[in-house]
Amino acid sequence: MLNKLDALKYFCTAAQTLNFREAAN
């Protein structure tokens, strides 16, 4: 099970990826 720090890191990475895709389109 992820601890809170790992979950936050994963969430931030996912958000950055989505933002990058939005900007690329």
mmCIF file with all atom_site columns, C-alpha atoms in Angstrom:
data_model
loop_
_atom_site.group_PDB
_atom_site.id
_atom_site.type_symbol
_atom_site.label_atom_id
_atom_site.label_alt_id
_atom_site.label_comp_id
_atom_site.label_asym_id
_atom_site.label_entity_id
_atom_site.label_seq_id
_atom_site.pdbx_PDB_ins_code
_atom_site.Cartn_x
_atom_site.Cartn_y
_atom_site.Cartn_z
_atom_site.occupancy
_atom_site.B_iso_or_equiv
_atom_site.pdbx_formal_charge
_atom_site.auth_seq_id
_atom_site.auth_comp_id
_atom_site.auth_asym_id
_atom_site.auth_atom_id
_atom_site.pdbx_PDB_model_num
ATOM 1  C CA . MET A 1 1  ? 0.000  0.000  0.000   1.00 0.00 ? 1  MET A CA 1
ATOM 2  C CA . LEU A 1 2  ? 1.303  3.430  -0.909  1.00 0.00 ? 2  LEU A CA 1
ATOM 3  C CA . ASN A 1 3  ? 2.118  5.840  1.839   1.00 0.00 ? 3  ASN A CA 1
ATOM 4  C CA . LYS A 1 4  ? 0.874  9.410  1.510   1.00 0.00 ? 4  LYS A CA 1
ATOM 5  C CA . LEU A 1 5  ? 4.150  10.768 0.151   1.00 0.00 ? 5  LEU A CA 1
ATOM 6  C CA . ASP A 1 6  ? 4.298  8.158  -2.623  1.00 0.00 ? 6  ASP A CA 1
ATOM 7  C CA . ALA A 1 7  ? 0.649  8.767  -3.480  1.00 0.00 ? 7  ALA A CA 1
ATOM 8  C CA . LEU A 1 8  ? 1.241  12.519 -3.668  1.00 0.00 ? 8  LEU A CA 1
ATOM 9  C CA . LYS A 1 9  ? 4.322  12.036 -5.858  1.00 0.00 ? 9  LYS A CA 1
ATOM 10 C CA . TYR A 1 10 ? 2.363  9.736  -8.183  1.00 0.00 ? 10 TYR A CA 1
ATOM 11 C CA . PHE A 1 11 ? -0.546 12.172 -8.364  1.00 0.00 ? 11 PHE A CA 1
ATOM 12 C CA . CYS A 1 12 ? 1.754  15.093 -9.197  1.00 0.00 ? 12 CYS A CA 1
ATOM 13 C CA . THR A 1 13 ? 3.492  13.079 -11.912 1.00 0.00 ? 13 THR A CA 1
ATOM 14 C CA . ALA A 1 14 ? 0.150  12.080 -13.431 1.00 0.00 ? 14 ALA A CA 1
ATOM 15 C CA . ALA A 1 15 ? -1.069 15.684 -13.329 1.00 0.00 ? 15 ALA A CA 1
ATOM 16 C CA . GLN A 1 16 ? 2.087  16.926 -15.055 1.00 0.00 ? 16 GLN A CA 1
ATOM 17 C CA . THR A 1 17 ? 1.687  14.284 -17.756 1.00 0.00 ? 17 THR A CA 1
ATOM 18 C CA . LEU A 1 18 ? -1.918 15.328 -18.396 1.00 0.00 ? 18 LEU A CA 1
ATOM 19 C CA . ASN A 1 19 ? -0.957 19.009 -18.478 1.00 0.00 ? 19 ASN A CA 1
ATOM 20 C CA . PHE A 1 20 ? 1.850  18.253 -20.935 1.00 0.00 ? 20 PHE A CA 1
ATOM 21 C CA . ARG A 1 21 ? -0.555 16.378 -23.215 1.00 0.00 ? 21 ARG A CA 1
ATOM 22 C CA . GLU A 1 22 ? -3.065 19.242 -23.039 1.00 0.00 ? 22 GLU A CA 1
ATOM 23 C CA . ALA A 1 23 ? -0.347 21.737 -23.966 1.00 0.00 ? 23 ALA A CA 1
ATOM 24 C CA . ALA A 1 24 ? 0.887  19.519 -26.811 1.00 0.00 ? 24 ALA A CA 1
ATOM 25 C CA . ASN A 1 25 ? -2.600 19.446 -28.313 1.00 0.00 ? 25 ASN A CA 1
#
